[in-house]
């Protein structure tokens, strides 16, 4: 259970001093224990939130078919999301404990409330529509759209609010990665399923979102610096991220060139959606990698300590 | 009726901790640890925690490996030996304590424990690790169910009947202490033997420790004791590289309820050199999330503008 195959050479083995001393190369912080359900949820929840905003925007300019597609996407999202979240719990029967407190210091608790309220609004809006209460339904769509952006970005705060090095240190840029992924996915849904005479805004959203995803991802990696950027360039995290980037680029190109062709448009939408999913898996995998190697914990903390000590020396000298 | 009222008042007092106890904790003095692992065994016995299976890590005498959901004490073994010291003990060049000190400082790693038993062979560091019971505890802050609570003893405890096993506390802990258990799905970690404390007893590990390397008591008193111990070691010149870890309340976790006297840098024992409660940055994180949410709405509205459907 606790077997580690990793051992750093000790001073005794090499006669030299190891660069970053650690305890047999073992992790200092624990990697997250979430199953792939959670990465899927990050994508689905994020897309549902952005879809609710696009739904209202489409409604306002009379593109009702597109609005309906986006609303169905949001509804599907909130139906699947709790299943994924509950499946990941260690004690699924206690899922409701998420709502036994309202706790500002816990992004997961706030997120549970956001998801509950958002799901309630989208669900009630759909129900009202079935009953033929058009105005109530539209009003509830606006309520959902008010909560949607929070649903899309809170998961970035959730992962950044940990001791996982590449998550915490990317706290300023990660929400933009998640927002771009949500926007691109909502756009892709519109492009794939709405009638082509109504999906112009969805196409712009899909392509703009995919460009934003590439830009925000690059900004995040730059912000993380050479050391902490490593988990996004190597291993599983690196593979996911590289594939995601290639699919985004492919989606942008195909989406721009083939905008008059239904099949090409759907291909582009698939590429962009897959890129968004893989970006979430890249974040999950890179987080795990950065926790598993103690150098990502030790070296930034050492640097911080040294900087503080230099500052103290300066101010005292 | 008055009897009923009294009972309710007593219950209320318990629930709100109006009867505040002084903060309790551990001072683990690694200079006294002999690596017997009695703390590990006593903890497992008292808290009825399952064994971790038979594992051979090859890392000195440490086959426990790490703290996790069912291992709440972990003795770390660090062998700092000179090259070839065990094969052919050679007499080292004579060094003044000042020289050897500056050498071990500049290289940051083992140059040999000077005045220990075998001055030429090196030294063997042992440290019994445990949950730090942080003043600002990330696990408690991020817990979405309120299963993690602060007790009347100032300790941090998982309520096993509330925890739903979401696993958020696991990556949040800056020390990698708390973990989710496979066998019941809950998160688990040291409770500072909450049940024993309620009866005025010493936690099992401290009770079992034969050398008083693990000292239990009021945190304030332990801090005084640790300061005195450090001063004594430095005065006597035997452990000039000793330092106190997590004793300072000005650090990123506001000081710990369980702190340590170490003989090398924290990372050598598998401890973070500058731990912090991630929640201290939560305001900044939400602010940037707010900007991203605004950007999302702006971009979506913009895409809809000026469109012919």
mmCIF file of N, CA and C in Angstrom, chain A residues 127-190:
data_model
loop_
_atom_site.group_PDB
_atom_site.id
_atom_site.type_symbol
_atom_site.label_atom_id
_atom_site.label_comp_id
_atom_site.label_asym_id
_atom_site.label_seq_id
_atom_site.Cartn_x
_atom_site.Cartn_y
_atom_site.Cartn_z
ATOM 1 N N UNK A 127 -39.960 23.119 -16.791
ATOM 2 C CA UNK A 127 -41.272 22.676 -16.322
ATOM 3 C C UNK A 127 -42.334 23.722 -16.672
ATOM 4 N N UNK A 128 -42.000 24.992 -16.420
ATOM 5 C CA UNK A 128 -42.942 26.077 -16.724
ATOM 6 C C UNK A 128 -43.239 26.126 -18.221
ATOM 7 N N UNK A 129 -42.216 25.850 -19.007
ATOM 8 C CA UNK A 129 -42.393 25.851 -20.455
ATOM 9 C C UNK A 129 -43.362 24.755 -20.879
ATOM 10 N N UNK A 130 -43.215 23.575 -20.229
ATOM 11 C CA UNK A 130 -44.104 22.454 -20.536
ATOM 12 C C UNK A 130 -45.552 22.798 -20.186
ATOM 13 N N UNK A 131 -45.709 23.588 -19.103
ATOM 14 C CA UNK A 131 -47.059 23.972 -18.686
ATOM 15 C C UNK A 131 -47.610 25.112 -19.536
ATOM 16 N N UNK A 132 -46.720 25.690 -20.359
ATOM 17 C CA UNK A 132 -47.151 26.795 -21.197
ATOM 18 C C UNK A 132 -47.063 28.157 -20.527
ATOM 19 N N UNK A 133 -46.362 28.213 -19.379
ATOM 20 C CA UNK A 133 -46.183 29.509 -18.703
ATOM 21 C C UNK A 133 -44.938 30.182 -19.262
ATOM 22 N N UNK A 134 -45.132 30.843 -20.380
ATOM 23 C CA UNK A 134 -43.991 31.329 -21.128
ATOM 24 C C UNK A 134 -43.184 32.367 -20.344
ATOM 25 N N UNK A 135 -43.924 33.311 -19.730
ATOM 26 C CA UNK A 135 -43.210 34.406 -19.068
ATOM 27 C C UNK A 135 -42.404 33.917 -17.860
ATOM 28 N N UNK A 136 -43.001 33.018 -17.081
ATOM 29 C CA UNK A 136 -42.292 32.443 -15.937
ATOM 30 C C UNK A 136 -41.043 31.702 -16.418
ATOM 31 N N UNK A 137 -41.218 30.965 -17.486
ATOM 32 C CA UNK A 137 -40.106 30.197 -18.036
ATOM 33 C C UNK A 137 -38.957 31.109 -18.447
ATOM 34 N N UNK A 138 -39.295 32.199 -19.133
ATOM 35 C CA UNK A 138 -38.259 33.148 -19.582
ATOM 36 C C UNK A 138 -37.562 33.805 -18.387
ATOM 37 N N UNK A 139 -38.360 34.156 -17.382
ATOM 38 C CA UNK A 139 -37.777 34.801 -16.193
ATOM 39 C C UNK A 139 -36.796 33.855 -15.507
ATOM 40 N N UNK A 140 -37.166 32.565 -15.440
ATOM 41 C CA UNK A 140 -36.279 31.594 -14.790
ATOM 42 C C UNK A 140 -35.011 31.348 -15.611
ATOM 43 N N UNK A 141 -35.140 31.507 -16.930
ATOM 44 C CA UNK A 141 -33.939 31.407 -17.780
ATOM 45 C C UNK A 141 -32.942 32.498 -17.406
ATOM 46 N N UNK A 142 -33.485 33.697 -17.131
ATOM 47 C CA UNK A 142 -32.611 34.812 -16.759
ATOM 48 C C UNK A 142 -31.956 34.544 -15.398
ATOM 49 N N UNK A 143 -32.740 33.963 -14.485
ATOM 50 C CA UNK A 143 -32.173 33.603 -13.180
ATOM 51 C C UNK A 143 -31.011 32.624 -13.373
ATOM 52 N N UNK A 144 -31.227 31.611 -14.194
ATOM 53 C CA UNK A 144 -30.174 30.617 -14.448
ATOM 54 C C UNK A 144 -28.954 31.272 -15.074
ATOM 55 N N UNK A 145 -29.206 32.206 -16.018
ATOM 56 C CA UNK A 145 -28.084 32.877 -16.679
ATOM 57 C C UNK A 145 -27.297 33.729 -15.684
ATOM 58 N N UNK A 146 -27.975 34.213 -14.649
ATOM 59 C CA UNK A 146 -27.272 34.968 -13.607
ATOM 60 C C UNK A 146 -26.337 34.077 -12.794
ATOM 61 N N UNK A 147 -26.745 32.811 -12.630
ATOM 62 C CA UNK A 147 -25.932 31.866 -11.852
ATOM 63 C C UNK A 147 -24.913 31.136 -12.722
ATOM 64 N N UNK A 148 -25.203 31.067 -14.023
ATOM 65 C CA UNK A 148 -24.377 30.274 -14.942
ATOM 66 C C UNK A 148 -22.889 30.595 -14.892
ATOM 67 N N UNK A 149 -22.517 31.896 -15.008
ATOM 68 C CA UNK A 149 -21.081 32.216 -14.985
ATOM 69 C C UNK A 149 -20.406 31.736 -13.697
ATOM 70 N N UNK A 150 -21.102 31.835 -12.576
ATOM 71 C CA UNK A 150 -20.531 31.361 -11.311
ATOM 72 C C UNK A 150 -20.302 29.853 -11.365
ATOM 73 N N UNK A 151 -21.259 29.135 -11.967
ATOM 74 C CA UNK A 151 -21.128 27.683 -12.093
ATOM 75 C C UNK A 151 -19.908 27.333 -12.956
ATOM 76 N N UNK A 152 -19.659 28.165 -13.981
ATOM 77 C CA UNK A 152 -18.543 27.882 -14.884
ATOM 78 C C UNK A 152 -17.194 28.121 -14.217
ATOM 79 N N UNK A 153 -17.073 29.170 -13.412
ATOM 80 C CA UNK A 153 -15.740 29.527 -12.907
ATOM 81 C C UNK A 153 -15.440 29.038 -11.488
ATOM 82 N N UNK A 154 -16.486 28.658 -10.702
ATOM 83 C CA UNK A 154 -16.190 28.312 -9.310
ATOM 84 C C UNK A 154 -15.249 27.113 -9.201
ATOM 85 N N UNK A 155 -15.317 26.222 -10.192
ATOM 86 C CA UNK A 155 -14.469 25.028 -10.121
ATOM 87 C C UNK A 155 -12.984 25.393 -10.213
ATOM 88 N N UNK A 156 -12.689 26.527 -10.881
ATOM 89 C CA UNK A 156 -11.297 26.978 -10.936
ATOM 90 C C UNK A 156 -10.847 27.431 -9.550
ATOM 91 N N UNK A 157 -11.747 28.127 -8.839
ATOM 92 C CA UNK A 157 -11.418 28.539 -7.467
ATOM 93 C C UNK A 157 -11.269 27.297 -6.592
ATOM 94 N N UNK A 158 -12.145 26.332 -6.824
ATOM 95 C CA UNK A 158 -12.116 25.102 -6.023
ATOM 96 C C UNK A 158 -10.746 24.422 -6.112
ATOM 97 N N UNK A 159 -10.241 24.231 -7.316
ATOM 98 C CA UNK A 159 -8.963 23.525 -7.419
ATOM 99 C C UNK A 159 -7.801 24.419 -6.994
ATOM 100 N N UNK A 160 -7.914 25.735 -7.262
ATOM 101 C CA UNK A 160 -6.812 26.634 -6.875
ATOM 102 C C UNK A 160 -6.715 26.751 -5.355
ATOM 103 N N UNK A 161 -7.832 26.540 -4.663
ATOM 104 C CA UNK A 161 -7.838 26.646 -3.201
ATOM 105 C C UNK A 161 -7.379 25.330 -2.568
ATOM 106 N N UNK A 162 -6.192 24.894 -2.953
ATOM 107 C CA UNK A 162 -5.580 23.680 -2.417
ATOM 108 C C UNK A 162 -4.074 23.922 -2.303
ATOM 109 N N UNK A 163 -3.367 22.936 -1.783
ATOM 110 C CA UNK A 163 -1.908 23.024 -1.702
ATOM 111 C C UNK A 163 -1.249 22.414 -2.932
ATOM 112 N N UNK A 164 -2.046 22.004 -3.930
ATOM 113 C CA UNK A 164 -1.490 21.435 -5.161
ATOM 114 C C UNK A 164 -0.765 22.536 -5.931
ATOM 115 N N UNK A 165 0.577 22.404 -6.112
ATOM 116 C CA UNK A 165 1.359 23.544 -6.606
ATOM 117 C C UNK A 165 0.841 24.169 -7.907
ATOM 118 N N UNK A 166 0.619 23.362 -8.967
ATOM 119 C CA UNK A 166 0.243 23.999 -10.240
ATOM 120 C C UNK A 166 -1.180 24.550 -10.216
ATOM 121 N N UNK A 167 -1.981 24.156 -9.261
ATOM 122 C CA UNK A 167 -3.328 24.719 -9.154
ATOM 123 C C UNK A 167 -3.307 26.028 -8.373
ATOM 124 N N UNK A 168 -2.688 25.957 -7.198
ATOM 125 C CA UNK A 168 -2.717 27.160 -6.357
ATOM 126 C C UNK A 168 -1.995 28.320 -7.020
ATOM 127 N N UNK A 169 -0.833 28.034 -7.595
ATOM 128 C CA UNK A 169 -0.035 29.116 -8.181
ATOM 129 C C UNK A 169 -0.657 29.650 -9.470
ATOM 130 N N UNK A 170 -1.626 28.946 -10.039
ATOM 131 C CA UNK A 170 -2.289 29.405 -11.260
ATOM 132 C C UNK A 170 -3.632 30.049 -10.942
ATOM 133 N N UNK A 171 -3.840 30.404 -9.677
ATOM 134 C CA UNK A 171 -5.147 30.908 -9.252
ATOM 135 C C UNK A 171 -5.652 32.121 -10.027
ATOM 136 N N UNK A 172 -4.731 32.938 -10.557
ATOM 137 C CA UNK A 172 -5.152 34.147 -11.272
ATOM 138 C C UNK A 172 -5.608 33.848 -12.695
ATOM 139 N N UNK A 173 -5.061 32.803 -13.291
ATOM 140 C CA UNK A 173 -5.334 32.539 -14.708
ATOM 141 C C UNK A 173 -6.292 31.367 -14.927
ATOM 142 N N UNK A 174 -6.331 30.452 -13.976
ATOM 143 C CA UNK A 174 -7.162 29.253 -14.144
ATOM 144 C C UNK A 174 -8.652 29.575 -14.394
ATOM 145 N N UNK A 175 -9.236 30.571 -13.712
ATOM 146 C CA UNK A 175 -10.647 30.868 -13.987
ATOM 147 C C UNK A 175 -10.886 31.260 -15.453
ATOM 148 N N UNK A 176 -9.893 31.901 -16.075
ATOM 149 C CA UNK A 176 -10.053 32.288 -17.479
ATOM 150 C C UNK A 176 -9.990 31.061 -18.382
ATOM 151 N N UNK A 177 -9.142 30.099 -18.025
ATOM 152 C CA UNK A 177 -9.092 28.839 -18.774
ATOM 153 C C UNK A 177 -10.458 28.158 -18.702
ATOM 154 N N UNK A 178 -11.023 28.096 -17.497
ATOM 155 C CA UNK A 178 -12.303 27.410 -17.318
ATOM 156 C C UNK A 178 -13.439 28.181 -18.005
ATOM 157 N N UNK A 179 -13.400 29.523 -17.924
ATOM 158 C CA UNK A 179 -14.438 30.323 -18.575
ATOM 159 C C UNK A 179 -14.376 30.138 -20.088
ATOM 160 N N UNK A 180 -13.157 30.169 -20.649
ATOM 161 C CA UNK A 180 -13.007 30.005 -22.100
ATOM 162 C C UNK A 180 -13.495 28.628 -22.532
ATOM 163 N N UNK A 181 -13.167 27.621 -21.728
ATOM 164 C CA UNK A 181 -13.605 26.263 -22.036
ATOM 165 C C UNK A 181 -15.131 26.175 -22.030
ATOM 166 N N UNK A 182 -15.758 26.833 -21.048
ATOM 167 C CA UNK A 182 -17.216 26.826 -20.971
ATOM 168 C C UNK A 182 -17.845 27.502 -22.184
ATOM 169 N N UNK A 183 -17.322 28.690 -22.517
ATOM 170 C CA UNK A 183 -17.843 29.450 -23.653
ATOM 171 C C UNK A 183 -17.704 28.650 -24.953
ATOM 172 N N UNK A 184 -16.509 28.086 -25.160
ATOM 173 C CA UNK A 184 -16.264 27.331 -26.394
ATOM 174 C C UNK A 184 -17.196 26.127 -26.484
ATOM 175 N N UNK A 185 -17.407 25.461 -25.347
ATOM 176 C CA UNK A 185 -18.270 24.278 -25.356
ATOM 177 C C UNK A 185 -19.719 24.656 -25.643
ATOM 178 N N UNK A 186 -20.194 25.734 -25.001
ATOM 179 C CA UNK A 186 -21.567 26.182 -25.257
ATOM 180 C C UNK A 186 -21.737 26.558 -26.725
ATOM 181 N N UNK A 187 -20.710 27.217 -27.274
ATOM 182 C CA UNK A 187 -20.748 27.566 -28.697
ATOM 183 C C UNK A 187 -20.802 26.325 -29.561
ATOM 184 N N UNK A 188 -19.971 25.335 -29.207
ATOM 185 C CA UNK A 188 -19.915 24.105 -29.996
ATOM 186 C C UNK A 188 -21.268 23.397 -30.005
ATOM 187 N N UNK A 189 -21.952 23.409 -28.857
ATOM 188 C CA UNK A 189 -23.280 22.789 -28.778
ATOM 189 C C UNK A 189 -24.244 23.476 -29.753
ATOM 190 N N UNK A 190 -24.185 24.814 -29.766
ATOM 191 C CA UNK A 190 -25.054 25.574 -30.665
ATOM 192 C C UNK A 190 -24.757 25.269 -32.126
#
